Short mmCIF file of C-alpha atoms in Angstrom, two decimals:
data_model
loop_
_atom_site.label_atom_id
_atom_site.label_comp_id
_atom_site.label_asym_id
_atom_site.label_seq_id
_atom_site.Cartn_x
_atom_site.Cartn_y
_atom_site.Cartn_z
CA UNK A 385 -95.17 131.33 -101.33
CA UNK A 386 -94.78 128.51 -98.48
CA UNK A 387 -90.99 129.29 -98.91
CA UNK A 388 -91.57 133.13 -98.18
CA UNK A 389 -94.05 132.44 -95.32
CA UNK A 390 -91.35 130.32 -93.64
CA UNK A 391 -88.41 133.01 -94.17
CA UNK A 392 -91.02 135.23 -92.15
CA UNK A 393 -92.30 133.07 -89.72
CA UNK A 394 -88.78 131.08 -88.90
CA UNK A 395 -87.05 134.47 -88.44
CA UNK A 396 -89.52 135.49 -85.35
CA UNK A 397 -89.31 132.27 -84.57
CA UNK A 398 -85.54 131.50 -83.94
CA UNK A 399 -85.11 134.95 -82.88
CA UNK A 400 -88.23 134.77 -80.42
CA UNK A 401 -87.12 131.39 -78.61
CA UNK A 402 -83.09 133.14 -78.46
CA UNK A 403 -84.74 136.35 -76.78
CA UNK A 404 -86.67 133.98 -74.24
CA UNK A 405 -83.66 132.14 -73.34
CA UNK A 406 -82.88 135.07 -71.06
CA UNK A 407 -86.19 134.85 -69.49
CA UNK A 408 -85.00 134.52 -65.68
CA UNK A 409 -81.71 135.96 -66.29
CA UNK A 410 -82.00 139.23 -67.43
CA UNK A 411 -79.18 142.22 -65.95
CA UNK A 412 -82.59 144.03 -64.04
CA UNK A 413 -85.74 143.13 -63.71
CA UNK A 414 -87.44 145.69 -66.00
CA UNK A 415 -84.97 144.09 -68.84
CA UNK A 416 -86.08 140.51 -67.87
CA UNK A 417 -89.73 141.56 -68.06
CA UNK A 418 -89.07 143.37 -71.76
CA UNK A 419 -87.36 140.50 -72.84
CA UNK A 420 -90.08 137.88 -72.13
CA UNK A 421 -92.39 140.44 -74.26
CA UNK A 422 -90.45 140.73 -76.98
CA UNK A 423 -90.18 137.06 -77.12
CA UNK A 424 -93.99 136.90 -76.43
CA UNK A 425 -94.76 138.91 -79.45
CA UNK A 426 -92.13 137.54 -81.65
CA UNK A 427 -93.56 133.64 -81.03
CA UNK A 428 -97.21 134.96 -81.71
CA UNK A 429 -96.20 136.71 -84.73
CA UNK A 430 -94.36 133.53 -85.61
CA UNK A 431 -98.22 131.45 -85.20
CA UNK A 432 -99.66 133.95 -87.23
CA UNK A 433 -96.58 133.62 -90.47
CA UNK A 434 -96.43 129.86 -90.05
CA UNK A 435 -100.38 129.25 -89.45
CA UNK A 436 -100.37 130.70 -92.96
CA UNK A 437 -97.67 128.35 -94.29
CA UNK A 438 -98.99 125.69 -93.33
CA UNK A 439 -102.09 126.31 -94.86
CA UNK A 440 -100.98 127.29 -97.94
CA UNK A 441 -98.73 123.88 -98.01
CA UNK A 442 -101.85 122.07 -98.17
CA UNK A 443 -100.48 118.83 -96.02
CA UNK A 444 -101.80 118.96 -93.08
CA UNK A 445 -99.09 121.01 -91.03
CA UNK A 446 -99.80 123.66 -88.64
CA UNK A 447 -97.99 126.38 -87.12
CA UNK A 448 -96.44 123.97 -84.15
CA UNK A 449 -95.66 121.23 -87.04
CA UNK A 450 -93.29 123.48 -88.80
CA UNK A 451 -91.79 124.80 -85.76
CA UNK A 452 -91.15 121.34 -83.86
CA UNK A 453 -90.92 118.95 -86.49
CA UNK A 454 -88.62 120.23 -88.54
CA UNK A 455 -85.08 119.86 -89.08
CA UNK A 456 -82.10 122.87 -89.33
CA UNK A 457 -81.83 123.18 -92.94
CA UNK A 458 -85.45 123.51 -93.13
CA UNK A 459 -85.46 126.54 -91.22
CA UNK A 460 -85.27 129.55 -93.39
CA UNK A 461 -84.51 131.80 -90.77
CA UNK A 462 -81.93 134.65 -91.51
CA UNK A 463 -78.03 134.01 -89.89
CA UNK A 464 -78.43 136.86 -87.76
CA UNK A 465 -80.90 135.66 -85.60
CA UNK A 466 -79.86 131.84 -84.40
CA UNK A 467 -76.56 133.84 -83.07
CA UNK A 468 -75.98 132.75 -79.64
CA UNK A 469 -77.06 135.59 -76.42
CA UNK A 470 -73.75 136.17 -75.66
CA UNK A 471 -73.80 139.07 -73.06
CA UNK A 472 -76.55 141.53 -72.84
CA UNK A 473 -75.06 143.61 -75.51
CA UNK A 474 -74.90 141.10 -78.18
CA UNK A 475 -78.53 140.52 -77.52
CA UNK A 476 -79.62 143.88 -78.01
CA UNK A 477 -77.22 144.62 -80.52
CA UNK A 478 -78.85 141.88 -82.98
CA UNK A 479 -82.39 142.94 -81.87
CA UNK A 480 -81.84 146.38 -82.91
CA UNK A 481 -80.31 145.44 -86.46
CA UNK A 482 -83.19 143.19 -86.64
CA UNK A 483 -85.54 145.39 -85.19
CA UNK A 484 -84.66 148.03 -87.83
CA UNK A 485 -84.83 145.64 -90.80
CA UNK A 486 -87.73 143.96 -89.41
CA UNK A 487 -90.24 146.92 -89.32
CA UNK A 488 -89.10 148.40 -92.60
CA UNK A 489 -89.64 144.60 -94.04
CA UNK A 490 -93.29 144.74 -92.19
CA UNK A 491 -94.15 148.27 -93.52
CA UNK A 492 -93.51 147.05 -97.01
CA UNK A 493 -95.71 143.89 -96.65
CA UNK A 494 -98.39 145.85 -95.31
CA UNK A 495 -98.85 146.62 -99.27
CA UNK A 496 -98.61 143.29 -100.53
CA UNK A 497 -100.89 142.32 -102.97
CA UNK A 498 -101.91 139.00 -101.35
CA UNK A 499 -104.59 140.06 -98.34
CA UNK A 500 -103.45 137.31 -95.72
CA UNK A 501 -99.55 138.71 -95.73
CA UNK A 502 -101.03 142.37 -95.48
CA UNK A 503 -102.97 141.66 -92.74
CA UNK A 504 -100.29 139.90 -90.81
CA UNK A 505 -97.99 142.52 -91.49
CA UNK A 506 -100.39 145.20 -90.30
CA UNK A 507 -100.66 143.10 -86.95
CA UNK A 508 -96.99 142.99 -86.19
CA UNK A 509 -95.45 146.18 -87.55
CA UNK A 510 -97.32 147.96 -84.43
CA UNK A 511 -95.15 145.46 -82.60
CA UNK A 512 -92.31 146.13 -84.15
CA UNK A 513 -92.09 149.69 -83.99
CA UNK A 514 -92.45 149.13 -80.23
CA UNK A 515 -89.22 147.12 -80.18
CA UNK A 516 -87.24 149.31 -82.10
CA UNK A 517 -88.20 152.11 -80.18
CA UNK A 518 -86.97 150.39 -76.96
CA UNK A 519 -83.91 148.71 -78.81
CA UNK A 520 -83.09 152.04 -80.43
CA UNK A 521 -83.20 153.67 -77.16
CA UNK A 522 -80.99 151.25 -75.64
CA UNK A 523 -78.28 151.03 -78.27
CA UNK A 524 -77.78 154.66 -78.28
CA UNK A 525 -77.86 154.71 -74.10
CA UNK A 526 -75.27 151.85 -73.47
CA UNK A 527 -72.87 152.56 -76.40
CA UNK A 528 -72.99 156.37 -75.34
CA UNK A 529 -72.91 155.09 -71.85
CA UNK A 530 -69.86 154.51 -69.82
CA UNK A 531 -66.40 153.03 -71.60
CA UNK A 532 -67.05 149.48 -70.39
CA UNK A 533 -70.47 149.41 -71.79
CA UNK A 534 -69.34 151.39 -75.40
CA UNK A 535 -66.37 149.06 -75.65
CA UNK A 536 -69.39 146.44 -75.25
CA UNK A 537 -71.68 147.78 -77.40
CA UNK A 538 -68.86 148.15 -80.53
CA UNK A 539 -67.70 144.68 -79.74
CA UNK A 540 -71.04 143.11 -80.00
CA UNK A 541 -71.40 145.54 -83.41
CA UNK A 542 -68.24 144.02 -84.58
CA UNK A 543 -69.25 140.34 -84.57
CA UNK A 544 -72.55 141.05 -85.67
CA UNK A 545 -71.97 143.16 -89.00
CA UNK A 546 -71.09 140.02 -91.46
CA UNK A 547 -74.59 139.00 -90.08
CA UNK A 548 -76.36 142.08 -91.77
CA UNK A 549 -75.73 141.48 -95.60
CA UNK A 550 -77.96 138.66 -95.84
CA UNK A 551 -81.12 140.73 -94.79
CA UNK A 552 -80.86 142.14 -98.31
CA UNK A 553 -79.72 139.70 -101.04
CA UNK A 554 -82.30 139.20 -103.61
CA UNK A 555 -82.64 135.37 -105.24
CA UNK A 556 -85.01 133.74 -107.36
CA UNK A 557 -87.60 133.50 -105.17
CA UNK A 558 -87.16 137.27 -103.86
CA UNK A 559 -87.67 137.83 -107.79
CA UNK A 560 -90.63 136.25 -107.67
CA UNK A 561 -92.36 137.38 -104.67
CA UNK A 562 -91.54 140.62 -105.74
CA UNK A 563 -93.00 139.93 -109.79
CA UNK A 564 -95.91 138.85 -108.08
CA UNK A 565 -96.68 142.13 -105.93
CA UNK A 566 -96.44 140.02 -102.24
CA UNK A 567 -93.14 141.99 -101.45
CA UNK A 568 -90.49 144.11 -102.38
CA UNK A 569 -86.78 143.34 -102.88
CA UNK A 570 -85.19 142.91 -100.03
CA UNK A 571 -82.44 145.16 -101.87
CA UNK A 572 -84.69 147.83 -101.98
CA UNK A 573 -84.33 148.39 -98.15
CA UNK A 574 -80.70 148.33 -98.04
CA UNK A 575 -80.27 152.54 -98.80
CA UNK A 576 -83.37 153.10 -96.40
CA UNK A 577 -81.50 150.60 -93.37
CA UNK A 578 -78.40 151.99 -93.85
CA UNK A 579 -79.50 155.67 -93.49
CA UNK A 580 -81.05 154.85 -90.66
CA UNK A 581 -78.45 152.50 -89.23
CA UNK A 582 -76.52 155.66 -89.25
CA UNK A 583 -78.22 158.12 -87.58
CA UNK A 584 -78.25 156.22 -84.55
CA UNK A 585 -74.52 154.88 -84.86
CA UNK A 586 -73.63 158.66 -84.87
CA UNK A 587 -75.78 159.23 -81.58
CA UNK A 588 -74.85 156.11 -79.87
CA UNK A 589 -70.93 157.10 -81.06
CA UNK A 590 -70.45 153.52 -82.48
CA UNK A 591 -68.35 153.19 -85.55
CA UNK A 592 -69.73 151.26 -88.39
CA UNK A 593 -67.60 148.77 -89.19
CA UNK A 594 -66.13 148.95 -93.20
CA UNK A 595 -65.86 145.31 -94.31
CA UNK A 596 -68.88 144.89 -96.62
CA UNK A 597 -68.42 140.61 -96.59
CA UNK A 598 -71.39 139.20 -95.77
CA UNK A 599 -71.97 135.51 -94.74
CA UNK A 600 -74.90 133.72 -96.27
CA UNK A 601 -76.88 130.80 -96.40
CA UNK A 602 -79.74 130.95 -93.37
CA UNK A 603 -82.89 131.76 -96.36
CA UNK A 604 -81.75 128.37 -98.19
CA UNK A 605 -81.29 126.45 -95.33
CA UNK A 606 -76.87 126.16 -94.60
CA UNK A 607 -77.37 127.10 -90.90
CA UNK A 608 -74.14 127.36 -88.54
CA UNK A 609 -74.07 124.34 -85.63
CA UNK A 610 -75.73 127.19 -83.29
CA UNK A 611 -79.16 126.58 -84.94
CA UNK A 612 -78.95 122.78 -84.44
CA UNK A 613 -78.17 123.35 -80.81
CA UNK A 614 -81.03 125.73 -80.63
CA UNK A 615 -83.15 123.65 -81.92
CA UNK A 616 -82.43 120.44 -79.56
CA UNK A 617 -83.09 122.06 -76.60
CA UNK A 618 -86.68 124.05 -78.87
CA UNK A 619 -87.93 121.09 -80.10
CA UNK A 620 -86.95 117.87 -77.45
CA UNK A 621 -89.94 117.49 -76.16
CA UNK A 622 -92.11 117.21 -79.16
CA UNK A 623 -89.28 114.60 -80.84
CA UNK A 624 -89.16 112.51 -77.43
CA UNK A 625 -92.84 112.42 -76.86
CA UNK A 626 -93.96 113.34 -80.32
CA UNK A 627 -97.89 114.68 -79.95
CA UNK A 628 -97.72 115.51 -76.31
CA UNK A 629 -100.36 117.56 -74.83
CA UNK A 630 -101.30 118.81 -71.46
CA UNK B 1118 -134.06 131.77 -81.59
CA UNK B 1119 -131.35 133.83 -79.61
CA UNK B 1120 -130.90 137.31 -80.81
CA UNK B 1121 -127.15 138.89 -81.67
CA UNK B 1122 -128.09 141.51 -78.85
CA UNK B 1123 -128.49 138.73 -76.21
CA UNK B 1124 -125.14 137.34 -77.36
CA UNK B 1125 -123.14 140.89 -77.42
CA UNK B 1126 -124.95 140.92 -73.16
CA UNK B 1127 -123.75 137.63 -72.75
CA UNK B 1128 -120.68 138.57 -74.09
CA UNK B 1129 -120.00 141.76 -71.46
CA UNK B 1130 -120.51 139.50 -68.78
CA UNK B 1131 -117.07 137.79 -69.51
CA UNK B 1132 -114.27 139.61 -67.88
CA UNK B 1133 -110.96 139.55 -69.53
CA UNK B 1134 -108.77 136.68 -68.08
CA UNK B 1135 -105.97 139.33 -67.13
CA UNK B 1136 -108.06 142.37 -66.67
CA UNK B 1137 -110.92 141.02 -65.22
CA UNK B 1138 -112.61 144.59 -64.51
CA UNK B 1139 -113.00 144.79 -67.92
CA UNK B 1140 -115.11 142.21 -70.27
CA UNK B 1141 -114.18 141.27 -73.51
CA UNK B 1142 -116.72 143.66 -75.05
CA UNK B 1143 -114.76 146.61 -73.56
CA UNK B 1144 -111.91 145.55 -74.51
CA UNK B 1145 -113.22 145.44 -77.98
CA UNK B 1146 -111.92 142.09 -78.84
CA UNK B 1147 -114.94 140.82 -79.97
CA UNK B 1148 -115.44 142.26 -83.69
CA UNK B 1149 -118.83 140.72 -84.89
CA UNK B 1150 -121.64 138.07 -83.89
CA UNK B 1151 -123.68 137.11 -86.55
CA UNK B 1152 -126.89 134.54 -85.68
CA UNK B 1153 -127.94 132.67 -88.29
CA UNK B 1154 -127.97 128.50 -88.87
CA UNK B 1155 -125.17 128.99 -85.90
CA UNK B 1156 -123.63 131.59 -83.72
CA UNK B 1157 -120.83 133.06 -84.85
CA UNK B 1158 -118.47 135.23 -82.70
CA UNK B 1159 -115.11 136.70 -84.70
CA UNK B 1160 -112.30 137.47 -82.16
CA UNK B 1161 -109.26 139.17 -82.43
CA UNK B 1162 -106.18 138.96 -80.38
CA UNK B 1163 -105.06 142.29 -78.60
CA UNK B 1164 -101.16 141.36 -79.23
CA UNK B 1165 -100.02 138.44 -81.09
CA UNK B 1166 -98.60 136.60 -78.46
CA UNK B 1167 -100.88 137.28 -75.60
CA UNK B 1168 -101.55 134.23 -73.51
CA UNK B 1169 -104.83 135.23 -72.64
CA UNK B 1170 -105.99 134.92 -75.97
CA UNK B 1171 -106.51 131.19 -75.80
CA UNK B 1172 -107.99 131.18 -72.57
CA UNK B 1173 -110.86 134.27 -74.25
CA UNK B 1174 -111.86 131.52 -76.80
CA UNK B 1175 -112.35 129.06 -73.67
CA UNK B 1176 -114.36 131.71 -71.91
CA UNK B 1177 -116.31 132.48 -74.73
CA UNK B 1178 -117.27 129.06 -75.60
CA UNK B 1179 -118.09 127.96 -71.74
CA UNK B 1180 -120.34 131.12 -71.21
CA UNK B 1181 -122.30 131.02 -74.62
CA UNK B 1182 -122.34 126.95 -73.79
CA UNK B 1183 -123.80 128.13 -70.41
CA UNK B 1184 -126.53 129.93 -72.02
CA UNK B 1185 -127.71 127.33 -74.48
CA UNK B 1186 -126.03 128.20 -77.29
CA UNK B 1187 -125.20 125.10 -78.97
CA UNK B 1188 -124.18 125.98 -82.78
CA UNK B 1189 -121.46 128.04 -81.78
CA UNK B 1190 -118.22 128.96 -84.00
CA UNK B 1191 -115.19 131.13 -83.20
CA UNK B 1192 -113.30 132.78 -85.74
CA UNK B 1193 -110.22 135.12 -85.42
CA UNK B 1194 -109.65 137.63 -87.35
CA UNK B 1195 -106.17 139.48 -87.64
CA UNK B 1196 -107.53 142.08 -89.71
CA UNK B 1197 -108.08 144.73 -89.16
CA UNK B 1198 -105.61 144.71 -86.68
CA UNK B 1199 -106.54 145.83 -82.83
CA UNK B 1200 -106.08 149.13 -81.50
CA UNK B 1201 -106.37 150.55 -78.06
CA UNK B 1202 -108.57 152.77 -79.34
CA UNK B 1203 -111.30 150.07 -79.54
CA UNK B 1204 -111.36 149.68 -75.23
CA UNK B 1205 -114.44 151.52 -74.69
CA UNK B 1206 -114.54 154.66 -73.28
CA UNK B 1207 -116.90 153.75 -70.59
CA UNK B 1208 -114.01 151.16 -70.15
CA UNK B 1209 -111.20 153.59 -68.96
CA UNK B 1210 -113.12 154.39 -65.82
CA UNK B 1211 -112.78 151.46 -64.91
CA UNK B 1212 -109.27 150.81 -65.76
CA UNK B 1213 -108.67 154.04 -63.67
CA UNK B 1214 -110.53 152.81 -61.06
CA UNK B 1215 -108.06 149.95 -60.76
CA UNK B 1216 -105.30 151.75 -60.83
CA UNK B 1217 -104.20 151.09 -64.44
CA UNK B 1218 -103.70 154.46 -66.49
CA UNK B 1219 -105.88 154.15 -69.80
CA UNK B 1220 -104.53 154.03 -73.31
CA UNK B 1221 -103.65 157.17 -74.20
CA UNK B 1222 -101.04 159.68 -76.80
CA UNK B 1223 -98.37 160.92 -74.60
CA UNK B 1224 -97.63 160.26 -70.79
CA UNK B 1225 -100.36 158.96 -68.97
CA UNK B 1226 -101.79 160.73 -66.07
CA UNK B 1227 -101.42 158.28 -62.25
CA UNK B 1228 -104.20 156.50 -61.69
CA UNK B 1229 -104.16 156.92 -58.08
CA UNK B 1230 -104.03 160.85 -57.53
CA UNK B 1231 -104.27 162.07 -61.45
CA UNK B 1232 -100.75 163.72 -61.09
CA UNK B 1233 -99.65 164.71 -64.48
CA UNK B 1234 -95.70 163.94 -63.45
CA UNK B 1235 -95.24 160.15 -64.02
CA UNK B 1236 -91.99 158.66 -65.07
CA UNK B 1237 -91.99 155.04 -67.17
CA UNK B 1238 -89.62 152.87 -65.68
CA UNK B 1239 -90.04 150.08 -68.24
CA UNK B 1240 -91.62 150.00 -71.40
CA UNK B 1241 -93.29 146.75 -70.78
CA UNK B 1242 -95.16 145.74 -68.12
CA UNK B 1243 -96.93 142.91 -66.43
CA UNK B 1244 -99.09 141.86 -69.62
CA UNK B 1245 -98.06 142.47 -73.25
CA UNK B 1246 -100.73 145.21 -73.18
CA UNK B 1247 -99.41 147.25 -70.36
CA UNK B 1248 -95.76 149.40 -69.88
CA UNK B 1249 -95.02 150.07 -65.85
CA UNK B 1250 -94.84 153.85 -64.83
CA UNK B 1251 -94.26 155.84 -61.40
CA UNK B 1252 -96.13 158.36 -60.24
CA UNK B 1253 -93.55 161.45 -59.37
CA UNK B 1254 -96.20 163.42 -56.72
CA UNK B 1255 -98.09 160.50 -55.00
CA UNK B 1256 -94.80 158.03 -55.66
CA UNK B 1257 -96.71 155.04 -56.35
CA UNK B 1258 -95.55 152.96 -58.95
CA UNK B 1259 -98.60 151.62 -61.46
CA UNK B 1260 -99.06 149.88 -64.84
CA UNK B 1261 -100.50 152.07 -67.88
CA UNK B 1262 -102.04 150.58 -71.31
CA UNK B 1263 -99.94 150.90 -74.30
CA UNK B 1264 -101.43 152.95 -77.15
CA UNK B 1265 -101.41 150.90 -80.07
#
């Protein structure tokens, strides 16, 4: 259970403090101001999911424990998300996979059989559907946009797509979250993402890329070096003045 | 012994840290207050991340302090989850009156001269709560409540 919690929690987490790099440096202003949001709700969701780890650890950490005092192949976060910003098209290209995959993942929870993951689910997927509707929006606007910003748009689609298999390999644990009743496969949202995936593809006239390989590792802890840098600049002041407070 | 009625009063005198025209009461943050051995208030956040949800607990605890309440606990509850249908509806006169659109299905009217043709230039706003619009008629640009 503490193992699922974290592949929740580090997932918002990772992907919140990426989106809030841009905060300050965002193409327009309106973008710079939905950014910040995004990463605002993404970091609270992230209190909630690892509040509830830490609690059901039973050793004393909380929420900012497991986010700061933890190492990279402790985090359990998916590959996807600890991909650097790149340009503006990267970044919403891997918040729209996620986005899609996250509020399909959400809707699922929000029948789990344990209460506490419910309710947490319930919270964010209202969230979440209010990111994908802007990062929908957005994908389909810039890739059927003008050639620089389509060429963009593929590109970013391109380096991002061995990044998507991962959201829906099943292991033990998967097994036994989902023997338990706390949540679904993650295989069992593969036919519903891909559907989906599609329809806006077709709109945003993006070509899905064929290659089916999939790099893995990010749920069991192998992170790539981009995590580790991430997390130096996340987590330096809590390991050079460990306990600050203000 | 203080009654929960004097607590919900004491309660709607403590304006939202971001909003302040509205209290926490109308924004319907504040879910139950039971009296008993102590006061208990159970608060929920209006989005996950939203700053001002640490500085409500502070605001709740100094104004109940304030009052004499001295066995005081605070308890958030996620569940059920907040809507913007809990703001009161007393609450989005005031919200108008401020020049924030209420919470409502569909494009919000402009606060400022109740045009019906308003254009959202960005889905979020100036709080997590809020998206930005523009009024096409009176041309003034204002914030409007999500519906969640």
């Amino acid at each position: 259970m503490f193992e699922f919690l974290l592949r929740m929690g580090d997932n918002t987490l990772v992907l919140g403090h990426r989106v809030s790099e841009w905060c300050g440096h965002a193409p327009v202003l309106e973008e710079d101001i939905a950014l910040a949001n995004i990463a605002l709700d993404l970091i609270g969701q992230t209190r909630l999911w690892l509040g509830l780890a830490g609690e059901v650890e039973g050793q004393g950490r909380d929420a900012d424990a497991l986010a700061f005092r933890r190492d990279a192949w402790d985090f359990r976060n998916l590959l996807l998300v600890e991909r650097p910003n790149r340009d503006f098209g990267h970044t919403l290209m891997r918040q729209f996979l996620f986005d899609l995959w996250h509020l399909d993942r959400l809707a699922d929870l929000c029948r789990s059989a344990d209460e506490r993951v419910a309710g947490i689910a319930k919270k964010c997927v209202k969230e979440a559907d209010y990111h994908l509707e802007r990062s929908k929006d957005l994908i389909i606007r810039l890739g059927d946009g003008t050639d620089e910003s389509h060429a963009r748009m593929q590109a970013a689609l391109e380096a991002l797509w061995p990044y998507v298999g991962e959201m829906f390999t099943d292991d033990a644990l998967d097994m036994e979250m989902a023997d338990k009743g706390i949540a679904p496969l993650p295989s069992a949202q593969r036919a519903r993402f891909g559907a989906a995936l599609n329809g806006v593809l077709s709109q945003a006239m993006l070509t899905r890329p064929e290659s089916d390989f999939a790099r893995q590792g990010g749920r069991t802890g192998t992170h790539s070096e981009d995590l580790g840098h991430m997390l130096a600049t996340m987590q330096f002041l809590q390991r050079a003045y460990p306990d600050a407070r203000w | 012994m203080v009654s929960e009625a004097q607590i919900w009063r004491w309660l709607a005198e403590v304006p939202d840290p971001e909003i302040p025209v509205l209290s926490l009461v109308d924004l319907g943050v504040i879910r139950a207050v039971e009296v008993g051995k102590e006061v208990l208030v159970k608060v929920t956040p209006t989005y996950s991340g939203c700053p001002a949800t640490a500085v409500i607990t502070l605001d709740i605890e100094a104004k109940l302090r304030e009052k004499g309440v001295e066995n005081l606990r605070l308890e958030t509850c996620i569940s059920p989850p907040w809507t913007s249908d809990w703001i009161a509806a007393e609450a989005h006169e005031k919200l108008r009156a401020h020049g924030i659109a209420p919470p409502r299905k569909g494009q919000p009217a402009c606060p400022r001269c109740g045009s019906a043709n308003t254009t959202r230039l960005s889905a979020f706003g100036s709080t997590p709560c809020k998206s930005h619009y523009k009024c096409a008629d009176c041309l003034e640009p204002f914030d409007a409540f999500k519906c969640i």
